[in-house]
Amino acid sequence: EPEVTQTPSHQVTQMGQEVILRCVPISNHLYFYWYRQILGQKVEFLVSFYNNEISEKSEIFDDQFSVERPDGSNFTLKIRSTKLEDSAMYFCASSVGGGVNSPLHFGNGTRLTVT
Amino acid sequence: GNSVTQMEGPVTLSEEAFLTINCTYTATGYPSLFWYVQYPGEGLQLLLKATKADDKGSNKGFEATYRKETTSFHLEKGSVQVSDSAVYFCALTGNSNYQLIWGAGTKLIIKP
């Protein structure tokens, strides 16, 4: 069964550095998402992406975050200048459509540790 | 805004026991409701969903009924197995179908 893949599984970076988290969504999916889960807290929506542009974003997704689909297969989340509080598990997801009958398929996540 | 409250874990049961994980929500409008499961070392997988009041979602022996009158979506299974050990998340659609609002997750431990 096709799946969403995320790399790396664990990323350690120093505060102030830029990081890029990578995701390969399922090939026929059109909608892409990033969520994050800070340790011990709830999963939080960051952003959704469709047709090469952001569909929605949360308050968390400020100017230090950006997303890109640089080619036909990858979907990336960039954090421009990382802060300690960016340490979290970041989940990428994709879906065929944007409605509730198109379930989100999640990757295994990238654990980002900012030191 | 919409929010989800689910019972704290861990929940520890013996194999073949009956499972209930409570989930209640607050929402404006008519959200869709979901249960996701995260097995150790894996991503979040959709377990079941319900898109309108009185709908029952079911999968792999798990069931949950969308109760608008009690704003609940409790997860149940009649006889759990060791392989059901995982973290279970209740979620609902937020301001749009793009967003999911998540509960804190309930860790389930099944002992043989």
PDB file of N, CA, C and O in Angstrom, chain A residues 35 45 56-59 98 100, chain B residues 1-3 26-32 92-101:
ATOM      1  N   TYR A  35       1.530  18.915  10.188  1.00  0.00           N
ATOM      2  CA  TYR A  35       1.080  19.005  11.572  1.00  0.00           C
ATOM      3  C   TYR A  35       2.310  18.867  12.457  1.00  0.00           C
ATOM      4  O   TYR A  35       3.337  18.338  12.032  1.00  0.00           O
ATOM      5  N   PHE A  45      -2.404  21.560  13.881  1.00  0.00           N
ATOM      6  CA  PHE A  45      -2.383  21.854  12.438  1.00  0.00           C
ATOM      7  C   PHE A  45      -1.441  23.018  12.171  1.00  0.00           C
ATOM      8  O   PHE A  45      -1.460  24.031  12.884  1.00  0.00           O
ATOM      9  N   GLU A  56      -4.685  26.890   3.734  1.00  0.00           N
ATOM     10  CA  GLU A  56      -4.949  27.427   5.062  1.00  0.00           C
ATOM     11  C   GLU A  56      -3.692  27.293   5.900  1.00  0.00           C
ATOM     12  O   GLU A  56      -2.871  26.415   5.664  1.00  0.00           O
ATOM     13  N   LYS A  57      -3.585  28.152   6.893  1.00  0.00           N
ATOM     14  CA  LYS A  57      -2.491  28.033   7.838  1.00  0.00           C
ATOM     15  C   LYS A  57      -2.974  28.453   9.217  1.00  0.00           C
ATOM     16  O   LYS A  57      -3.922  29.231   9.335  1.00  0.00           O
ATOM     17  N   SER A  58      -2.319  27.931  10.226  1.00  0.00           N
ATOM     18  CA  SER A  58      -2.700  28.259  11.583  1.00  0.00           C
ATOM     19  C   SER A  58      -1.857  29.431  12.078  1.00  0.00           C
ATOM     20  O   SER A  58      -0.926  29.886  11.412  1.00  0.00           O
ATOM     21  N   GLU A  59      -2.191  29.864  13.284  1.00  0.00           N
ATOM     22  CA  GLU A  59      -1.435  30.967  13.893  1.00  0.00           C
ATOM     23  C   GLU A  59       0.015  30.584  14.143  1.00  0.00           C
ATOM     24  O   GLU A  59       0.888  31.437  14.215  1.00  0.00           O
ATOM     25  N   GLY A  98      -9.995  17.304  -0.707  1.00  0.00           N
ATOM     26  CA  GLY A  98      -9.961  18.176   0.466  1.00  0.00           C
ATOM     27  C   GLY A  98     -11.139  18.022   1.391  1.00  0.00           C
ATOM     28  O   GLY A  98     -11.239  18.723   2.383  1.00  0.00           O
ATOM     29  N   VAL A 100     -14.050  15.717   3.832  1.00  0.00           N
ATOM     30  CA  VAL A 100     -13.945  14.780   4.953  1.00  0.00           C
ATOM     31  C   VAL A 100     -13.964  13.329   4.485  1.00  0.00           C
ATOM     32  O   VAL A 100     -13.601  12.430   5.244  1.00  0.00           O
TER      33      VAL A 100
ATOM     34  N   GLY B   1     -13.467  28.242  19.589  1.00  0.00           N
ATOM     35  CA  GLY B   1     -13.237  27.317  18.491  1.00  0.00           C
ATOM     36  C   GLY B   1     -13.521  25.888  18.914  1.00  0.00           C
ATOM     37  O   GLY B   1     -13.797  25.593  20.074  1.00  0.00           O
ATOM     38  N   ASN B   2     -13.408  25.010  17.948  1.00  0.00           N
ATOM     39  CA  ASN B   2     -13.644  23.585  18.227  1.00  0.00           C
ATOM     40  C   ASN B   2     -12.551  23.018  19.109  1.00  0.00           C
ATOM     41  O   ASN B   2     -11.383  23.419  19.019  1.00  0.00           O
ATOM     42  N   SER B   3     -12.931  22.061  19.945  1.00  0.00           N
ATOM     43  CA  SER B   3     -11.946  21.414  20.813  1.00  0.00           C
ATOM     44  C   SER B   3     -12.377  19.995  21.120  1.00  0.00           C
ATOM     45  O   SER B   3     -13.550  19.635  20.963  1.00  0.00           O
ATOM     46  N   THR B  26     -16.392  20.042  21.770  1.00  0.00           N
ATOM     47  CA  THR B  26     -17.180  21.270  21.637  1.00  0.00           C
ATOM     48  C   THR B  26     -16.952  21.781  20.227  1.00  0.00           C
ATOM     49  O   THR B  26     -15.818  21.749  19.714  1.00  0.00           O
ATOM     50  N   ALA B  27     -18.028  22.198  19.613  1.00  0.00           N
ATOM     51  CA  ALA B  27     -17.899  22.620  18.219  1.00  0.00           C
ATOM     52  C   ALA B  27     -19.051  23.519  17.830  1.00  0.00           C
ATOM     53  O   ALA B  27     -20.155  23.406  18.349  1.00  0.00           O
ATOM     54  N   THR B  28     -18.757  24.394  16.907  1.00  0.00           N
ATOM     55  CA  THR B  28     -19.812  25.143  16.234  1.00  0.00           C
ATOM     56  C   THR B  28     -20.064  24.447  14.904  1.00  0.00           C
ATOM     57  O   THR B  28     -19.153  23.852  14.313  1.00  0.00           O
ATOM     58  N   GLY B  29     -21.260  24.489  14.482  1.00  0.00           N
ATOM     59  CA  GLY B  29     -21.587  23.843  13.217  1.00  0.00           C
ATOM     60  C   GLY B  29     -21.666  22.338  13.360  1.00  0.00           C
ATOM     61  O   GLY B  29     -21.986  21.801  14.415  1.00  0.00           O
ATOM     62  N   TYR B  30     -21.298  21.648  12.291  1.00  0.00           N
ATOM     63  CA  TYR B  30     -21.456  20.192  12.223  1.00  0.00           C
ATOM     64  C   TYR B  30     -20.146  19.551  11.806  1.00  0.00           C
ATOM     65  O   TYR B  30     -19.941  19.215  10.645  1.00  0.00           O
ATOM     66  N   PRO B  31     -19.252  19.370  12.786  1.00  0.00           N
ATOM     67  CA  PRO B  31     -17.950  18.808  12.433  1.00  0.00           C
ATOM     68  C   PRO B  31     -18.049  17.333  12.083  1.00  0.00           C
ATOM     69  O   PRO B  31     -19.020  16.665  12.439  1.00  0.00           O
ATOM     70  N   SER B  32     -17.041  16.834  11.414  1.00  0.00           N
ATOM     71  CA  SER B  32     -16.858  15.401  11.257  1.00  0.00           C
ATOM     72  C   SER B  32     -15.911  14.929  12.355  1.00  0.00           C
ATOM     73  O   SER B  32     -15.049  15.679  12.814  1.00  0.00           O
ATOM     74  N   LEU B  92     -11.505  16.132  15.331  1.00  0.00           N
ATOM     75  CA  LEU B  92     -12.650  16.632  14.575  1.00  0.00           C
ATOM     76  C   LEU B  92     -12.204  17.723  13.626  1.00  0.00           C
ATOM     77  O   LEU B  92     -11.123  18.308  13.795  1.00  0.00           O
ATOM     78  N   THR B  93     -13.022  17.975  12.630  1.00  0.00           N
ATOM     79  CA  THR B  93     -12.692  19.040  11.708  1.00  0.00           C
ATOM     80  C   THR B  93     -12.845  20.371  12.417  1.00  0.00           C
ATOM     81  O   THR B  93     -13.726  20.560  13.247  1.00  0.00           O
ATOM     82  N   GLY B  94     -11.934  21.279  12.067  1.00  0.00           N
ATOM     83  CA  GLY B  94     -11.946  22.595  12.681  1.00  0.00           C
ATOM     84  C   GLY B  94     -12.766  23.566  11.867  1.00  0.00           C
ATOM     85  O   GLY B  94     -13.889  23.272  11.474  1.00  0.00           O
ATOM     86  N   ASN B  95     -12.171  24.693  11.584  1.00  0.00           N
ATOM     87  CA  ASN B  95     -12.893  25.698  10.811  1.00  0.00           C
ATOM     88  C   ASN B  95     -13.133  25.264   9.374  1.00  0.00           C
ATOM     89  O   ASN B  95     -13.953  25.844   8.672  1.00  0.00           O
ATOM     90  N   SER B  96     -12.410  24.287   8.934  1.00  0.00           N
ATOM     91  CA  SER B  96     -12.597  23.795   7.577  1.00  0.00           C
ATOM     92  C   SER B  96     -12.239  22.320   7.544  1.00  0.00           C
ATOM     93  O   SER B  96     -11.741  21.768   8.527  1.00  0.00           O
ATOM     94  N   ASN B  97     -12.498  21.696   6.434  1.00  0.00           N
ATOM     95  CA  ASN B  97     -12.148  20.281   6.296  1.00  0.00           C
ATOM     96  C   ASN B  97     -10.644  20.064   6.197  1.00  0.00           C
ATOM     97  O   ASN B  97     -10.172  18.943   6.330  1.00  0.00           O
ATOM     98  N   TYR B  98      -9.877  21.133   5.958  1.00  0.00           N
ATOM     99  CA  TYR B  98      -8.432  20.973   5.873  1.00  0.00           C
ATOM    100  C   TYR B  98      -7.806  20.745   7.233  1.00  0.00           C
ATOM    101  O   TYR B  98      -6.789  20.087   7.367  1.00  0.00           O
ATOM    102  N   GLN B  99      -8.414  21.320   8.246  1.00  0.00           N
ATOM    103  CA  GLN B  99      -7.817  21.266   9.566  1.00  0.00           C
ATOM    104  C   GLN B  99      -8.430  20.157  10.387  1.00  0.00           C
ATOM    105  O   GLN B  99      -9.625  19.909  10.321  1.00  0.00           O
ATOM    106  N   LEU B 100      -7.620  19.510  11.185  1.00  0.00           N
ATOM    107  CA  LEU B 100      -8.118  18.605  12.202  1.00  0.00           C
ATOM    108  C   LEU B 100      -7.727  19.161  13.560  1.00  0.00           C
ATOM    109  O   LEU B 100      -6.602  19.618  13.748  1.00  0.00           O
ATOM    110  N   ILE B 101      -8.664  19.114  14.501  1.00  0.00           N
ATOM    111  CA  ILE B 101      -8.410  19.486  15.879  1.00  0.00           C
ATOM    112  C   ILE B 101      -8.291  18.191  16.666  1.00  0.00           C
ATOM    113  O   ILE B 101      -9.186  17.332  16.577  1.00  0.00           O
TER     114      ILE B 101
END
